[in-house]
XYZ file of C-alpha atoms in Angstrom:
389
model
C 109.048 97.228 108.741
C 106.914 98.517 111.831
C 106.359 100.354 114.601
C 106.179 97.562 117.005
C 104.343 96.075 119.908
C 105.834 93.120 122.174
C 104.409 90.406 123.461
C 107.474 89.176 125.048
C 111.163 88.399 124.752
C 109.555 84.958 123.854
C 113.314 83.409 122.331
C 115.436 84.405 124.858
C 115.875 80.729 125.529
C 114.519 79.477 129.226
C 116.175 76.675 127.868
C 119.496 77.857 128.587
C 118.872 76.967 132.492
C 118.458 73.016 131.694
C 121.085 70.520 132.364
C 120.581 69.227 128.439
C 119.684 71.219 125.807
C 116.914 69.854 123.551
C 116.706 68.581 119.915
C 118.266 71.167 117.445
C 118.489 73.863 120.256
C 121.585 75.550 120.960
C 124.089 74.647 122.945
C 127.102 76.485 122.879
C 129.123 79.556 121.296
C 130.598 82.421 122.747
C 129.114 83.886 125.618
C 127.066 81.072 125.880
C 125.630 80.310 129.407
C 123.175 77.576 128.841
C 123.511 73.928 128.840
C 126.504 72.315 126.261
C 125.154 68.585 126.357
C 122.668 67.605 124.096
C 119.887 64.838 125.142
C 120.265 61.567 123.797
C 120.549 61.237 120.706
C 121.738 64.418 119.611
C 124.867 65.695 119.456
C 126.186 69.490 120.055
C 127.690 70.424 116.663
C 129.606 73.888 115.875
C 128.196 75.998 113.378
C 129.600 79.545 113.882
C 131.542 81.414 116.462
C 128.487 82.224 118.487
C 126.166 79.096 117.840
C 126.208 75.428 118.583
C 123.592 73.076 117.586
C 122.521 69.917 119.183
C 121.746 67.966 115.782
C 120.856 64.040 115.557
C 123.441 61.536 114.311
C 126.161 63.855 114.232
C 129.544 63.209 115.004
C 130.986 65.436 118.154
C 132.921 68.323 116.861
C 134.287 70.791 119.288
C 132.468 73.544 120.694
C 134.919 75.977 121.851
C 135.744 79.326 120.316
C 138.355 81.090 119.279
C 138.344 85.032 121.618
C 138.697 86.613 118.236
C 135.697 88.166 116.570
C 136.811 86.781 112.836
C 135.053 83.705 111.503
C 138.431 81.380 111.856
C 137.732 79.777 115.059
C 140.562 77.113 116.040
C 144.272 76.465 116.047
C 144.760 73.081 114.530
C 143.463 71.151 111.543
C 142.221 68.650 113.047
C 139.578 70.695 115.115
C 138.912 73.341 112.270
C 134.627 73.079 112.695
C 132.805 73.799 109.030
C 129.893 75.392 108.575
C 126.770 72.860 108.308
C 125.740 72.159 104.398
C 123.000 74.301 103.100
C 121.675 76.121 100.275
C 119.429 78.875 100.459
C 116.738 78.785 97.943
C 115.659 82.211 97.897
C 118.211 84.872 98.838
C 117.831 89.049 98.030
C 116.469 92.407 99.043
C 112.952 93.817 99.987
C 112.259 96.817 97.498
C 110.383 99.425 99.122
C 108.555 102.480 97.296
C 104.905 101.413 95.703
C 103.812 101.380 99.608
C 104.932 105.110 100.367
C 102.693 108.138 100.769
C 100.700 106.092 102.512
C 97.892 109.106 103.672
C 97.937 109.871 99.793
C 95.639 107.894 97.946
C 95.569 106.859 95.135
C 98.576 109.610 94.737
C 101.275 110.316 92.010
C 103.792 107.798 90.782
C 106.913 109.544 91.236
C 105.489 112.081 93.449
C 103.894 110.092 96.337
C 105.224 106.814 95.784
C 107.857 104.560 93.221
C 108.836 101.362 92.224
C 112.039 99.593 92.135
C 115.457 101.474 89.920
C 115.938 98.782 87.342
C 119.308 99.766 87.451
C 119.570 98.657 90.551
C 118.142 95.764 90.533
C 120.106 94.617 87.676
C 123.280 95.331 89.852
C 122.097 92.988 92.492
C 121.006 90.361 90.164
C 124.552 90.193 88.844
C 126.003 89.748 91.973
C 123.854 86.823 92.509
C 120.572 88.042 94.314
C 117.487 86.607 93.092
C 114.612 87.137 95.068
C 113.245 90.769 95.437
C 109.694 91.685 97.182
C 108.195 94.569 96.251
C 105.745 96.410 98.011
C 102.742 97.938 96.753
C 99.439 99.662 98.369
C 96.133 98.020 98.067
C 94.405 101.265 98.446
C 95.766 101.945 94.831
C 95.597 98.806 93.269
C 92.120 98.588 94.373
C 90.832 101.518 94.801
C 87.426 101.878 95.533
C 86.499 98.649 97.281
C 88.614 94.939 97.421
C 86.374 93.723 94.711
C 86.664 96.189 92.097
C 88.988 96.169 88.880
C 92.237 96.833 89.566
C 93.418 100.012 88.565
C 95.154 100.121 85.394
C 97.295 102.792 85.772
C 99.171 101.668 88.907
C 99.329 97.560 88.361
C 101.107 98.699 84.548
C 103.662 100.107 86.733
C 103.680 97.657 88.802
C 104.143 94.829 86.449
C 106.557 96.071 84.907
C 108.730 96.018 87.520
C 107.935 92.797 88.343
C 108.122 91.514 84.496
C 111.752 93.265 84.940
C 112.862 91.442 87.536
C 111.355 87.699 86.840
C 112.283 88.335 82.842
C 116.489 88.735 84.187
C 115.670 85.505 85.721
C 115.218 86.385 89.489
C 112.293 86.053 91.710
C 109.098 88.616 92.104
C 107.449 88.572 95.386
C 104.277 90.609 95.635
C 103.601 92.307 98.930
C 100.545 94.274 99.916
C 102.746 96.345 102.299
C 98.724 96.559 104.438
C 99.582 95.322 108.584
C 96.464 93.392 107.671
C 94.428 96.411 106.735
C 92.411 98.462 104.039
C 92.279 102.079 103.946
C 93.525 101.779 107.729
C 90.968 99.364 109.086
C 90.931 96.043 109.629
C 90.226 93.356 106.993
C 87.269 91.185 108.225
C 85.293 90.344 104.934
C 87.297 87.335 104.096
C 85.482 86.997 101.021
C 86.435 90.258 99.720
C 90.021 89.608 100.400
C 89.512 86.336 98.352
C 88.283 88.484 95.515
C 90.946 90.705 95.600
C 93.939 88.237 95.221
C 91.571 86.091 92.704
C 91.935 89.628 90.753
C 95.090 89.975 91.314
C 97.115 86.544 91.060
C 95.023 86.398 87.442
C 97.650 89.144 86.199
C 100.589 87.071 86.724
C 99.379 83.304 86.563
C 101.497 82.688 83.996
C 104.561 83.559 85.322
C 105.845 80.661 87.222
C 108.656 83.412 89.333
C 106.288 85.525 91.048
C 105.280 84.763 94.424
C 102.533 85.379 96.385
C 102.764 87.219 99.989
C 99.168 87.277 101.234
C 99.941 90.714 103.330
C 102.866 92.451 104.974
C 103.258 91.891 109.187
C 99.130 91.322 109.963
C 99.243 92.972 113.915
C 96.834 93.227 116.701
C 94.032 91.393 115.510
C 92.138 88.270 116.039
C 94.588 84.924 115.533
C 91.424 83.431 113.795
C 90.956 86.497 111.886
C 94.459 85.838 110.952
C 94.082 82.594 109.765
C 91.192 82.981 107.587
C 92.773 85.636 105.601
C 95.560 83.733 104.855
C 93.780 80.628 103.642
C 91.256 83.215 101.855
C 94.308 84.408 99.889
C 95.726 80.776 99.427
C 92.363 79.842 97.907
C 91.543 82.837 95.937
C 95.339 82.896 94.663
C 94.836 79.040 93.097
C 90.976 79.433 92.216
C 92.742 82.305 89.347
C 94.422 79.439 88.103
C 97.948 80.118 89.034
C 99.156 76.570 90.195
C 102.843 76.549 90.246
C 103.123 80.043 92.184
C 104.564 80.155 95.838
C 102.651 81.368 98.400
C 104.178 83.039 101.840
C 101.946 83.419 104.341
C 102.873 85.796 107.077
C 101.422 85.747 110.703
C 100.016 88.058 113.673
C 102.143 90.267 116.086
C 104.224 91.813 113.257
C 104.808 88.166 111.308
C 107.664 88.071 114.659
C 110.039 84.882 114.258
C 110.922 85.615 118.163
C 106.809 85.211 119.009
C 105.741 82.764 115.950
C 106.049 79.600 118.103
C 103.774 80.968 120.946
C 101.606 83.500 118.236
C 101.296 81.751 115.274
C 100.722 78.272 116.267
C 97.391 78.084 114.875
C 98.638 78.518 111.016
C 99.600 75.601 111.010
C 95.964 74.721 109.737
C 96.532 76.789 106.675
C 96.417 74.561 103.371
C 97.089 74.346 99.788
C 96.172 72.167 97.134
C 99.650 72.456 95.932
C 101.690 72.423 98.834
C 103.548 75.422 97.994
C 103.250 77.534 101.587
C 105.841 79.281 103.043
C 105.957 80.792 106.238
C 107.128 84.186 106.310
C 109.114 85.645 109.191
C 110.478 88.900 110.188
C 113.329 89.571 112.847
C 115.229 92.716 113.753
C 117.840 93.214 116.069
C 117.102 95.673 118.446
C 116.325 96.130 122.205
C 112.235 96.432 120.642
C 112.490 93.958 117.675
C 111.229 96.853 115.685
C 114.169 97.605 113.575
C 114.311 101.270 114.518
C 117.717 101.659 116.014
C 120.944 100.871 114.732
C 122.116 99.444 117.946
C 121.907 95.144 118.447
C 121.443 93.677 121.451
C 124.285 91.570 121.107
C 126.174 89.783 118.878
C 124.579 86.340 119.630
C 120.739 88.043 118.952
C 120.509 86.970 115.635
C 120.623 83.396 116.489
C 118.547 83.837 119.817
C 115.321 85.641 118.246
C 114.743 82.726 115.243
C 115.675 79.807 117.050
C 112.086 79.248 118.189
C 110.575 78.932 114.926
C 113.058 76.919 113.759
C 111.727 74.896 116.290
C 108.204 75.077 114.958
C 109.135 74.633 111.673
C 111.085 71.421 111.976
C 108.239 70.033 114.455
C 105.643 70.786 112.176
C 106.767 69.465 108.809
C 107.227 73.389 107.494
C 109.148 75.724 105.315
C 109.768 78.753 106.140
C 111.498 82.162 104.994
C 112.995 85.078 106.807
C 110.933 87.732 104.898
C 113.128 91.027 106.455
C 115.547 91.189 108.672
C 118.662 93.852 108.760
C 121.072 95.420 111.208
C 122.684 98.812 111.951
C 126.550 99.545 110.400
C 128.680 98.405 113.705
C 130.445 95.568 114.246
C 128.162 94.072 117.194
C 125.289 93.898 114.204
C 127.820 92.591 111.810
C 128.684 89.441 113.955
C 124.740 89.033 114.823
C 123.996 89.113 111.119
C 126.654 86.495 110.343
C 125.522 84.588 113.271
C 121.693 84.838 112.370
C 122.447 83.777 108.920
C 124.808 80.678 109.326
C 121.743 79.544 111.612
C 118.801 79.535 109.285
C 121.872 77.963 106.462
C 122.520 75.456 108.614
C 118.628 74.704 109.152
C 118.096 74.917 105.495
C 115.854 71.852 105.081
C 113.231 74.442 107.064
C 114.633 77.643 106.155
C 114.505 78.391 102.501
C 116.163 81.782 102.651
C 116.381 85.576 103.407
C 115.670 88.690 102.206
C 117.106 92.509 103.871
C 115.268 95.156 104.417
C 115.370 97.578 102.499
C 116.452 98.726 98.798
C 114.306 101.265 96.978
C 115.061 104.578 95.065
C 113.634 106.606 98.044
C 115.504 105.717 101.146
C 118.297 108.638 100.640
C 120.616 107.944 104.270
C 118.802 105.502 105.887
C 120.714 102.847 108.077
C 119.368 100.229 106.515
C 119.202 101.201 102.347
C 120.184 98.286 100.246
C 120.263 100.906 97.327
C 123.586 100.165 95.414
C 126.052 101.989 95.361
C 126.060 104.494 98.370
C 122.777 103.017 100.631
C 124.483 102.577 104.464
C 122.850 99.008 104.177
C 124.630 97.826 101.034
C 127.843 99.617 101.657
C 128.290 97.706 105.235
C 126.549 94.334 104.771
C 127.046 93.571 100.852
C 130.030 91.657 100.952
C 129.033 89.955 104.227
C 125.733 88.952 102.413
C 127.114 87.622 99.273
C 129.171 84.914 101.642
C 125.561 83.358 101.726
C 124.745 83.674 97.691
């Protein structure tokens, strides 16, 4: 979550102006004003009410939409599209709190910052979530410098929220909640930054369900600068010994999925010597992308903002995840949730989930709180989310 600065409306698809719409671009769905033939080869497949696909060796299938804004689309069998096959690997809820009081260091637990309500993660669980990043502060972990021992007091805490969730069976993403930063300046020692997540992935290198999220949304700095932290993490992460670990890597301008193709190109460097990176995304909804209002552009945004980087992933042999994403409680945000989400599950050989911002104990009314049983997040978009479980 951010504050945030814009390039560009990078994925507001130019290519909507050409008379054939590219390999796995879109190509129809309501409201749709771009091109609805596919170049050769391809075929323009239904996947939802507001997005067509042009997908290789696929039979036609019908590409007009029903006016109503339900998910049933036609009026006889024989046209009735489905949904293309997918399976979302990793599918849950950011968990905000260890990052709070962030002018308070190294603070109070309970006072200045928390960790995730068991209770509540339990409840998700059992409805089938199982991925859950929380985010912590590296000014308290490490508190006096990136190389020194980690504090003991805060990573007990910490762990055993993240023993909590990975012991019910569920996935444990750790995320420096940083922009890229340390005590509000910019990493640039990308040794130190090594150290650090040598210290740190030691903790947990024998749990095989906690991954690894090098930092939260790294923004205006160097690209290069960029890079070399992320492979700094990758290689201090595996030189602690933790092998079978995943590690998400997130990228510059806010870790953007609407910029990443034109931003982020140069990650594509980054390497492993287990070939477990993922590239994390974020997309919100909003006139800004910054996930501060409640209002969506429109109900076909969802789809418009990531279909770049599903680009990018597909061309470059990648895996990516949508890290946070969310949308205010009225129906125009509704359909662009459903919309963005049958999009990334019908790209699931590149997309290998999502995860809404935000639970956490803290958020009290906010539009966006995942915090069962009364946060404005979980009472409007629960039951639409669990259609993707």
């Amino acid at each position: 979550m951010k504050g945030f600065i814009i390039a560009g409306a990078v994925a507001t698809l130019a290519a909507g102006a050409a008379a054939q719409a590219g390999a796995w671009a879109q190509c129809g769905g309501q409201n749709w004003s771009g091109a609805t033939t596919c170049v050769s080869g391809h075929t323009c497949v239904f996947v939802n009410q507001w997005y067509s696909q042009c997908q290789p060796g696929a039979a036609p299938q019908p590409t007009t939409l029903a006016t109503s804004t339900t998910r049933a689309a036609t009026t006889s069998a024989a046209s009735t599209p489905t949904l293309a096959p997918g399976k979302f690997k990793w599918f849950g809820t950011n968990q905000a709190g260890g990052e709070f009081g962030e002018k308070t260091y190294p603070g109070v637990w309970g006072t200045h910052f928390i960790f995730p309500d068991n209770n509540a993660i339990r409840t998700l669980i059992n409805q089938g979530y199982n991925t859950f990043r929380v985010g912590f502060a590296m000014e308290r972990l490490a508190q006096n410098g990136l190389t020194n021992s980690l504090d003991a007091g805060y990573l007990r805490n910490f762990t055993d929220s993240i023993n909590f969730i990975t012991n019910a069976g569920a996935y444990a993403v750790l995320d420096p909640h940083n922009y890229g930063r340390y005590f509000g300046n910019i990493i640039t020692n990308t040794a130190d930054f090594q150290t650090f997540w040598r210290n740190l992935a030691t903790q947990f290198v024998n749990n095989p369900r906690v991954i690894f999220d090098t930092n939260n949304e790294y923004h205006t700095m160097s690209q290069d600068l960029v890079l070399q932290l992320n492979q700094a993490a990758i290689n201090g992460i595996r030189a602690a010994g933790a092998k079978e670990q995943y590690i998400w890597v997130e990228g510059n301008s806010w870790s953007g999925a609407w910029t990443w193709n034109v931003t982020n190109t140069n990650l594509v460097a980054l390497t492993d010597p287990e070939n477990k990176i993922i590239y994390q995304m974020h997309q919100y909804l909003d006139s800004d992308g910054s996930g501060t209002a409640p209002a969506c552009v429109n109900a076909q945004i969802g789809v418009q903002r990531v279909v770049g980087a599903t680009a990018w992933l597909r061309a470059n042999n990648k895996k990516g995840i949508l890290g946070e994403f969310a949308g205010g409680p009225n129906d125009v945000c509704k359909q662009a949730v459903r919309g963005l989400l049958d999009h990334l599950k019908a790209n699931s050989d590149v997309w290998q989930g999502a995860l809404w911002w935000a639970g956490g104990p803290w958020w009290g009314d906010y539009m966006f709180s995942f915090e069962p049983p009364s946060g404005t997040g979980y009472v409007n978009y629960n039951n639409i989310l669990r259609e993707y479980i």
